[in-house]
PDB file of C-alpha atoms in Angstrom:
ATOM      1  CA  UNK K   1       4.400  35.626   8.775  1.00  0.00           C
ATOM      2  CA  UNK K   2       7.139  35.537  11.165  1.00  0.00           C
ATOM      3  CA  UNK K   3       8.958  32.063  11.859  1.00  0.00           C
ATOM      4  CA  UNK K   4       9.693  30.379  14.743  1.00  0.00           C
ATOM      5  CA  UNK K   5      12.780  32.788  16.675  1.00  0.00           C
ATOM      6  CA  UNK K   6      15.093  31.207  19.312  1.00  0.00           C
ATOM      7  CA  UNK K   7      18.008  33.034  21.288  1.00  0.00           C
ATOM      8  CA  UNK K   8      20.894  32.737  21.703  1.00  0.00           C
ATOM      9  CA  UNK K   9      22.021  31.133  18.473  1.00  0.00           C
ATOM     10  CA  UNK K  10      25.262  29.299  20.112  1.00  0.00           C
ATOM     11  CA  UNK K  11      26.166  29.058  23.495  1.00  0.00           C
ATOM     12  CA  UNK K  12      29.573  27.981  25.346  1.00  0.00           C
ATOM     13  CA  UNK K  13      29.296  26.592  28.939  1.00  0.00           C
ATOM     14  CA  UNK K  14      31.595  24.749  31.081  1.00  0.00           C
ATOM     15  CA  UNK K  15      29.991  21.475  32.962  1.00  0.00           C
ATOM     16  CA  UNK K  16      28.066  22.083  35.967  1.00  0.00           C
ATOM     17  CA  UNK K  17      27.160  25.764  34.809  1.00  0.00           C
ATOM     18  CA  UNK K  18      23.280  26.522  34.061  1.00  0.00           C
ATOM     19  CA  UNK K  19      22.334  27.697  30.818  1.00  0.00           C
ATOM     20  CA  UNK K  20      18.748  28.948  29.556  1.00  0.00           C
ATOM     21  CA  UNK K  21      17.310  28.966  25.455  1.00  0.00           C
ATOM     22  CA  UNK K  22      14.569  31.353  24.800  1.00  0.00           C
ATOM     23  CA  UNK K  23      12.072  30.055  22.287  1.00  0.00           C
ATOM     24  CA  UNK K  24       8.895  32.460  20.332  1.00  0.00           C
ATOM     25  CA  UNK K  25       6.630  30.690  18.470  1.00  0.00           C
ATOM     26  CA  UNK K  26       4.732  31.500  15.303  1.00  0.00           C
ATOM     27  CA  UNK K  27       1.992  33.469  16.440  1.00  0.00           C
ATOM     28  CA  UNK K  28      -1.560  31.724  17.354  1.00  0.00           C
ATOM     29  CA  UNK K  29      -0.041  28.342  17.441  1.00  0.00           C
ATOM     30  CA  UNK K  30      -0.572  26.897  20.199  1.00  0.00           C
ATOM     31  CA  UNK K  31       1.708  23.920  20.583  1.00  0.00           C
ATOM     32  CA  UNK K  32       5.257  23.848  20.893  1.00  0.00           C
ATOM     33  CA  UNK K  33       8.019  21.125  20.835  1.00  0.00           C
ATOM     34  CA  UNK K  34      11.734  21.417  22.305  1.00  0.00           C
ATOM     35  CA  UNK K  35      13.862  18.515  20.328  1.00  0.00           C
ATOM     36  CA  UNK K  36      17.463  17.324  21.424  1.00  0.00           C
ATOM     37  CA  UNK K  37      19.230  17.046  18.288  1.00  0.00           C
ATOM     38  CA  UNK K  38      22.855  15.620  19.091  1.00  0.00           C
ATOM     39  CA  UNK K  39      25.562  15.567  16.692  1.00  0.00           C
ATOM     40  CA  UNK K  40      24.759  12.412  14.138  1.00  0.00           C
ATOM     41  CA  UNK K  41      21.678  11.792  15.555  1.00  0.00           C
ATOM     42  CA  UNK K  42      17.826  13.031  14.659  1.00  0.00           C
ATOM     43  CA  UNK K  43      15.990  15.307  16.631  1.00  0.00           C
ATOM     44  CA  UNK K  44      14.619  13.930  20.256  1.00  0.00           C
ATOM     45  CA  UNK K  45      12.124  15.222  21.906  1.00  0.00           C
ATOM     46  CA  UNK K  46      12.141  16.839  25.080  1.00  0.00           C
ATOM     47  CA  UNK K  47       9.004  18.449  25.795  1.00  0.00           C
ATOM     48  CA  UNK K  48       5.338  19.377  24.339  1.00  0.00           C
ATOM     49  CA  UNK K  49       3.001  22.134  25.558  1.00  0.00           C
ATOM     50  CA  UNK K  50      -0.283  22.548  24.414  1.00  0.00           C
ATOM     51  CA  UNK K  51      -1.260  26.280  25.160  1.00  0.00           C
ATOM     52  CA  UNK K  52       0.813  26.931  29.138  1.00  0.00           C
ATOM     53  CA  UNK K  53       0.252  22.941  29.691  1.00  0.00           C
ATOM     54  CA  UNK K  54       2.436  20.243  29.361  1.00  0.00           C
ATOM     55  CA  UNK K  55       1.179  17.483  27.665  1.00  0.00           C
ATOM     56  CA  UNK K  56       4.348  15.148  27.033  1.00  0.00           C
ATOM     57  CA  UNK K  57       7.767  15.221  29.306  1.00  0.00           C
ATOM     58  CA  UNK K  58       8.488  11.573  29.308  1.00  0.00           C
ATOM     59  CA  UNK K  59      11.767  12.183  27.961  1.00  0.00           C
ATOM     60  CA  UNK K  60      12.935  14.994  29.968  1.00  0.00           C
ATOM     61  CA  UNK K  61      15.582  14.376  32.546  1.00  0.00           C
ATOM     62  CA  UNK K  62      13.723  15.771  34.983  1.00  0.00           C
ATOM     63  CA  UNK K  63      16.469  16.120  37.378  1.00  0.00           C
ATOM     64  CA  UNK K  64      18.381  18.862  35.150  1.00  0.00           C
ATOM     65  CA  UNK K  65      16.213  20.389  32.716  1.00  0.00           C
ATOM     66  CA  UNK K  66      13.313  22.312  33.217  1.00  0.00           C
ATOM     67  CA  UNK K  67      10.822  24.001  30.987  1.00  0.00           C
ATOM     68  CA  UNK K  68       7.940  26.364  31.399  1.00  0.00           C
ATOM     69  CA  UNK K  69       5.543  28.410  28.947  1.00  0.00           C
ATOM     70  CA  UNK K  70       3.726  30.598  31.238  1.00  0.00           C
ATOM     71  CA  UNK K  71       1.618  32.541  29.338  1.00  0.00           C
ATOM     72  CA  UNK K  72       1.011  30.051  26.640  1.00  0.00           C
ATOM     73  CA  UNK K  73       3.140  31.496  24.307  1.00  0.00           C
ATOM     74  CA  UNK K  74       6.970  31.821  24.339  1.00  0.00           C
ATOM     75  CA  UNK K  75       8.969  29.406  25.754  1.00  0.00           C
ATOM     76  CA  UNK K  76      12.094  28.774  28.063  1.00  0.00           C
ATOM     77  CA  UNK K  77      14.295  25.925  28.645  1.00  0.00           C
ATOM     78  CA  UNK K  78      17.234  25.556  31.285  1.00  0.00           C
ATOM     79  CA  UNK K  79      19.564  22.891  31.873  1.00  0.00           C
ATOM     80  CA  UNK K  80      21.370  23.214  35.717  1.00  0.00           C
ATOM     81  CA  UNK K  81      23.392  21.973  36.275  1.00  0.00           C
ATOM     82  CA  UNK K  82      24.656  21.396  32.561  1.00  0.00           C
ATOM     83  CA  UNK K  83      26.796  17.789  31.543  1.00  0.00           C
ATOM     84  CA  UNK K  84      28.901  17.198  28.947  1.00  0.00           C
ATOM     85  CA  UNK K  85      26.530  15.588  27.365  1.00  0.00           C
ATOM     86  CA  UNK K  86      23.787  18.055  27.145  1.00  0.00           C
ATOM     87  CA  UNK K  87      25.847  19.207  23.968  1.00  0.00           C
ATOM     88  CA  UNK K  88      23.668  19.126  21.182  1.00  0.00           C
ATOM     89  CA  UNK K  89      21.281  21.582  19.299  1.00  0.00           C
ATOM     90  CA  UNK K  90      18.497  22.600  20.883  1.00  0.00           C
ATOM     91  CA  UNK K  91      15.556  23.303  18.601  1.00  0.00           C
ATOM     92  CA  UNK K  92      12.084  24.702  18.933  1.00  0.00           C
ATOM     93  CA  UNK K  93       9.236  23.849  16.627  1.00  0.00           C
ATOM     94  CA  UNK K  94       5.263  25.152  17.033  1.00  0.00           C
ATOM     95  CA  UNK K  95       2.074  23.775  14.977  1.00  0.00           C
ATOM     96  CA  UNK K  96      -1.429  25.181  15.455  1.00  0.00           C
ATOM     97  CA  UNK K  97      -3.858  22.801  16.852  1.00  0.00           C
ATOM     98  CA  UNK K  98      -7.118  23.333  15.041  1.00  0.00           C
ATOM     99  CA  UNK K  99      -8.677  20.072  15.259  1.00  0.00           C
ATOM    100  CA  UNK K 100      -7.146  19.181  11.601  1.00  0.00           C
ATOM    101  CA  UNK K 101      -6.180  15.717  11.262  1.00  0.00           C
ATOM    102  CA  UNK K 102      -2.867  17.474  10.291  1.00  0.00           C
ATOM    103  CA  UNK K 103      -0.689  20.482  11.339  1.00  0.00           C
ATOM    104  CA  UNK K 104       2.770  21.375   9.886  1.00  0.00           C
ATOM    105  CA  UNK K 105       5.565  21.935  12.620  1.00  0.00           C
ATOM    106  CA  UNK K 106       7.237  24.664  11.976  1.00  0.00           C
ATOM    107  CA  UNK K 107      11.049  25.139  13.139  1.00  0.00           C
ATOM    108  CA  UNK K 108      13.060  27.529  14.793  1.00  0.00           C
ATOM    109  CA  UNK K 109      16.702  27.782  14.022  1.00  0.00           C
ATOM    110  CA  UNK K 110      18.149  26.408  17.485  1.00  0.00           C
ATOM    111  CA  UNK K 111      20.271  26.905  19.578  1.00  0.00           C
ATOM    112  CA  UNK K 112      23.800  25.463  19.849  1.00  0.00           C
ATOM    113  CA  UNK K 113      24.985  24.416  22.912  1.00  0.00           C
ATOM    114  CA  UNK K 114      28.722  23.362  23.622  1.00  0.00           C
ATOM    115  CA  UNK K 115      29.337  21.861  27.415  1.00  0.00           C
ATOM    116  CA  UNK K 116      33.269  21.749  28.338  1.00  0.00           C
TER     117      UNK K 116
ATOM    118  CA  UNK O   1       7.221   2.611  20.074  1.00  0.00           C
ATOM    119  CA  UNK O   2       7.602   3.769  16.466  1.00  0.00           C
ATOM    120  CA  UNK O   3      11.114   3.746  15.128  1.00  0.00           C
ATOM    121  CA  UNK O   4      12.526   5.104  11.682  1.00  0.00           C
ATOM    122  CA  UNK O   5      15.681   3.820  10.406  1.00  0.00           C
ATOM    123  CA  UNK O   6      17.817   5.711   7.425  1.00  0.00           C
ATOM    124  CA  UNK O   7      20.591   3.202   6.452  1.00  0.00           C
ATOM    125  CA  UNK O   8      21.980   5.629   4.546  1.00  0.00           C
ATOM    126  CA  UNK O   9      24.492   8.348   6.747  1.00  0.00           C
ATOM    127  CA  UNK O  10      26.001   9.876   3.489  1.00  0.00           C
ATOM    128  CA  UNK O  11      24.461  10.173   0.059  1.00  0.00           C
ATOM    129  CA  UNK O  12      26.186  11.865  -3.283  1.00  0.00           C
ATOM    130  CA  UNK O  13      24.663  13.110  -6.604  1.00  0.00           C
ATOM    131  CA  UNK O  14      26.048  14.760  -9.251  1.00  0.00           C
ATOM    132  CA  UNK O  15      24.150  18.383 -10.099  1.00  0.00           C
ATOM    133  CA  UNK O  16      20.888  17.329 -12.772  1.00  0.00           C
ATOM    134  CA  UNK O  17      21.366  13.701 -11.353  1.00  0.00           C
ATOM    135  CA  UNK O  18      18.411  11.786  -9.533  1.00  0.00           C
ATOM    136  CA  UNK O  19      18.602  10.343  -6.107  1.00  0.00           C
ATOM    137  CA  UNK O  20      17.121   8.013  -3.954  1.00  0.00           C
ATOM    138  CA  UNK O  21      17.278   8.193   0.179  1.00  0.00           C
ATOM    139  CA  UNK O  22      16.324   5.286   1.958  1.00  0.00           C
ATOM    140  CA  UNK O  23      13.897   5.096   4.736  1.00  0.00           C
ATOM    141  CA  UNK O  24      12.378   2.538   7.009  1.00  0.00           C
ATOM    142  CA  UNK O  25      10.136   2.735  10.064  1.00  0.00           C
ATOM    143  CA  UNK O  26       8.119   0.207  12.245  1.00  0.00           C
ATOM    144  CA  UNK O  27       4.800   0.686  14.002  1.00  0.00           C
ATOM    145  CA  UNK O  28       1.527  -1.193  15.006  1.00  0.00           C
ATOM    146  CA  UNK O  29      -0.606   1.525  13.357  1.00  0.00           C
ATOM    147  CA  UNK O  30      -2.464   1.422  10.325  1.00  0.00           C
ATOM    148  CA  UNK O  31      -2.790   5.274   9.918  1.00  0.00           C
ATOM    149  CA  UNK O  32      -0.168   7.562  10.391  1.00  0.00           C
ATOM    150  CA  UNK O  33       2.226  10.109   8.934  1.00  0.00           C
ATOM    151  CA  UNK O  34       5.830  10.211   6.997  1.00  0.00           C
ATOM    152  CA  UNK O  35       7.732  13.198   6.335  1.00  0.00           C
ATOM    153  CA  UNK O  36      10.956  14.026   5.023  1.00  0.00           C
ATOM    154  CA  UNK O  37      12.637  17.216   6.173  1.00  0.00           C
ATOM    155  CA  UNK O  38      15.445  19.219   5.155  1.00  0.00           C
ATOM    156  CA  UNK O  39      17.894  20.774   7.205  1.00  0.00           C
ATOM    157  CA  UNK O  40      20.528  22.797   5.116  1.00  0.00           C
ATOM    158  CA  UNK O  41      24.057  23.584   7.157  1.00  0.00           C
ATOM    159  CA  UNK O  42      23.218  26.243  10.208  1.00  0.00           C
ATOM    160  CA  UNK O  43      19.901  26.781   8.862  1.00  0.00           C
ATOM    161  CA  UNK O  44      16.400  25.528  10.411  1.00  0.00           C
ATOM    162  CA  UNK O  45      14.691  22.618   9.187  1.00  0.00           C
ATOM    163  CA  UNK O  46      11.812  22.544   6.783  1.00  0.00           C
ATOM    164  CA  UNK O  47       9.228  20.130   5.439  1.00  0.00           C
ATOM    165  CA  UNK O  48      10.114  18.722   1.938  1.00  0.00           C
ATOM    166  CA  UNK O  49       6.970  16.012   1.185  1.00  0.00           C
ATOM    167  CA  UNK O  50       4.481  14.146   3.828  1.00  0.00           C
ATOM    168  CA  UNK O  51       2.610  11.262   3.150  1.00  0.00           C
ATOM    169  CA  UNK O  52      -0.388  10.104   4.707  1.00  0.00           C
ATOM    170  CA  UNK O  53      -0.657   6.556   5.446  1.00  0.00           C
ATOM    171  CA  UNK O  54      -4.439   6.063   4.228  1.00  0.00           C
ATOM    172  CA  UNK O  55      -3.393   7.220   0.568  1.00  0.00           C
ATOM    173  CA  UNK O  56      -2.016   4.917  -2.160  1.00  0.00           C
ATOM    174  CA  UNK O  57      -0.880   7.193  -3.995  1.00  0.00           C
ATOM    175  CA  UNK O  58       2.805   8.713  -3.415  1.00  0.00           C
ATOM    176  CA  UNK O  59       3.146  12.088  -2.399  1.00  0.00           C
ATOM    177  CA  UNK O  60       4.848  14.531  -5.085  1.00  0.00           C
ATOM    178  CA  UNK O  61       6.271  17.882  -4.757  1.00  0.00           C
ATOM    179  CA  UNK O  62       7.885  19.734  -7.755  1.00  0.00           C
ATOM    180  CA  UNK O  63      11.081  17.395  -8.083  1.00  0.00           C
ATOM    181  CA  UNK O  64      10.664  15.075  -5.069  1.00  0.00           C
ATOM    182  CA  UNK O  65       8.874  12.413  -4.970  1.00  0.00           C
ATOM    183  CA  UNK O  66       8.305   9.372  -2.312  1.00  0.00           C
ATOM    184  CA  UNK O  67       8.368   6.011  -2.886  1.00  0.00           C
ATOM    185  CA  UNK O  68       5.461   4.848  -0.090  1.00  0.00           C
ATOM    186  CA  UNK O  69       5.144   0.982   0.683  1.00  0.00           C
ATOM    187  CA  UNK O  70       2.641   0.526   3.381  1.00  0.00           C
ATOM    188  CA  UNK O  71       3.238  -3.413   3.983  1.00  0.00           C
ATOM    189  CA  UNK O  72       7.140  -3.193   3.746  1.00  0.00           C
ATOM    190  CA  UNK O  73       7.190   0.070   5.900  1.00  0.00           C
ATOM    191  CA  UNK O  74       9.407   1.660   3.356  1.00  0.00           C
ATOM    192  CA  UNK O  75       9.205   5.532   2.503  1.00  0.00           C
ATOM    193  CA  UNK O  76      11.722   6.355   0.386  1.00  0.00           C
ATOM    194  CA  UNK O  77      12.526  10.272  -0.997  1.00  0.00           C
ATOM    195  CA  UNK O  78      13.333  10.334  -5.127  1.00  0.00           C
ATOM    196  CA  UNK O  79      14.832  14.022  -5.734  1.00  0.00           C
ATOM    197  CA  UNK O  80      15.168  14.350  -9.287  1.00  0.00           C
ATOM    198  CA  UNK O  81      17.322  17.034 -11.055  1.00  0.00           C
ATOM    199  CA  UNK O  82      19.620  17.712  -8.346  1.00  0.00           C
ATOM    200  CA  UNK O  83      20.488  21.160  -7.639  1.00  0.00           C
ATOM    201  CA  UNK O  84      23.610  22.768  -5.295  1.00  0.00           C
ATOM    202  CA  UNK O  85      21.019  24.429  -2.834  1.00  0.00           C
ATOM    203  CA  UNK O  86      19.775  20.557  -2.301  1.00  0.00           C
ATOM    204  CA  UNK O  87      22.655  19.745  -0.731  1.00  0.00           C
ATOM    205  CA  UNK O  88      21.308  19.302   3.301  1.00  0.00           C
ATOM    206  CA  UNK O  89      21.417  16.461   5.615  1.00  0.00           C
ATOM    207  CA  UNK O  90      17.411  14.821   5.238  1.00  0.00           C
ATOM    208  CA  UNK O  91      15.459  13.615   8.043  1.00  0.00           C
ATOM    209  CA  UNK O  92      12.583  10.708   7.429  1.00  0.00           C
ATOM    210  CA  UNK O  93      10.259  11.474  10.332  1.00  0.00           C
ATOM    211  CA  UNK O  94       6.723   9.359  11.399  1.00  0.00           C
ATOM    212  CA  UNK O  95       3.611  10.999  13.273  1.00  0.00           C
ATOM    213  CA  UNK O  96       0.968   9.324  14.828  1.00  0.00           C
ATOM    214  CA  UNK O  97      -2.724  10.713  13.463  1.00  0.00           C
ATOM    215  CA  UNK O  98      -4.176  13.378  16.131  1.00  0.00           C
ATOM    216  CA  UNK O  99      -3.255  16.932  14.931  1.00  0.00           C
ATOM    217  CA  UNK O 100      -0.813  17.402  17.717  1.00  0.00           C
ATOM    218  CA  UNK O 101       1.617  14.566  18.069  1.00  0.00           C
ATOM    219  CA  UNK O 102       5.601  15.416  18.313  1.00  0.00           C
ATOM    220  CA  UNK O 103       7.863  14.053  15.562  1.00  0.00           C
ATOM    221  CA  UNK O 104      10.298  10.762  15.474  1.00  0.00           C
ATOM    222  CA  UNK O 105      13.011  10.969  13.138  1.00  0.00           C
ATOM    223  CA  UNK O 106      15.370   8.520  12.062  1.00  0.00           C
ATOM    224  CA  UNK O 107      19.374  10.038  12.332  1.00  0.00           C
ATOM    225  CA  UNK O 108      19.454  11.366   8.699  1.00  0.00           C
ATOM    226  CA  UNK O 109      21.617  11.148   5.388  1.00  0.00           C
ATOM    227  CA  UNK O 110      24.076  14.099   4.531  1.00  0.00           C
ATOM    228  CA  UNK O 111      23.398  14.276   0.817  1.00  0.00           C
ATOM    229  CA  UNK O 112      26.126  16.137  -0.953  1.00  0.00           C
ATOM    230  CA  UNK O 113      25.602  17.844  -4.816  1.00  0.00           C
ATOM    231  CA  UNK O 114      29.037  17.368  -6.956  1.00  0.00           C
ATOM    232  CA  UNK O 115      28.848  20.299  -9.663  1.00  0.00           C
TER     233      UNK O 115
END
């Protein structure tokens, strides 16, 4: 099956620009995750939908980044406008919620982001 | 709020060697899980070994292995016969139970394989 697909791959902004990562989930699952991972640091996360609802944003700075999934499935996130230090790698992950005690989260390759 | 600690930001091994990365986390739960995950340089991360909390018994996958102990909230990752394509920075990671719960990670250890 198909992975998890995110575009673009690496992105160059200067500060104060607005920037926007696409992310496609494995198909059927229907949660998905958008981490912060910063340069020496673990993943973060941002954002969780279930389905096209959001179920945890405590940790979005709600003031610069936004997120939707409309339709449930894939996903977009924008910074605006964009700080120095937004750079980090973005990355996607999705997991199927079945009512297992257990789903794998799956991960897309990220996105790159470089604020000057 | 759960934390996981590596203490560990650089690890080597020499190729056929064994290796041990250290991880520790802290939480008020009784059941949860660990993971470690593997993120090789530009490439997407993937699941090495999980452990569920409930189970004694340490998790094993091919040539790694866990070290799981519940009451000191230790969960270290034994890879065994080191190969080059293991080289990869490693992330310990906890869950809470339900199905659906994000990851936390701890910052990772860039393990590097010495032909």
């Amino acid at each position: 099956e198909a992975g998890v697909a995110q575009s673009p791959r690496y992105k160059i902004i200067e500060k104060r620009q607005s920037v926007a990562f696409w992310c496609n989930p494995i198909s059927g699952h229907a949660t998905l995750y958008w981490y912060q991972q910063i340069l020496g640091q673990g993943p973060k996360l941002l954002i969780q939908f279930q389905n096209n609802g959001v179920v945890d944003d405590s940790q979005l700075p709600k003031d610069r980044f936004s997120a939707e999934r409309l339709k449930g499935v894939d996903s977009t996130l924008k910074i605006q406008p964009a700080k120095l230090e937004d750079s980090a790698v973005y990355l996607c992950a999705s997991s199927l919620i079945g009512g297992r005690a257990f789903d794998e989260q799956f991960f897309g390759p990220g996105t790159r982001l470089t604020v000057l | 709020a759960q934390t996981v600690t590596q203490s560990q930001p650089e690890m080597s091994v020499q190729e056929a060697e064994t290796v041990t990365l250290s991880c520790t986390y802290d939480t008020s739960e009784s059941d949860y899980y660990l993971f470690w995950y593997k993120q090789p340089p530009s490439r997407q991360m993937i699941l090495v070994i999980r452990q569920e909390a409930y189970k004694q018994q340490n998790a094993t996958e091919n040539r790694f292995s866990v070290n799981f102990q519940k009451a000191a909230k230790s969960f270290s990752l034994k890879i065994s016969d080191s190969q080059l394509g293991d080289a990869a920075m490693y992330f310990c990671a906890y869950r809470r139970p339900s199905g659906n719960t994000p990851l936390v990670f701890g910052k990772g250890t860039r393990l590097s394989v010495i032909a």
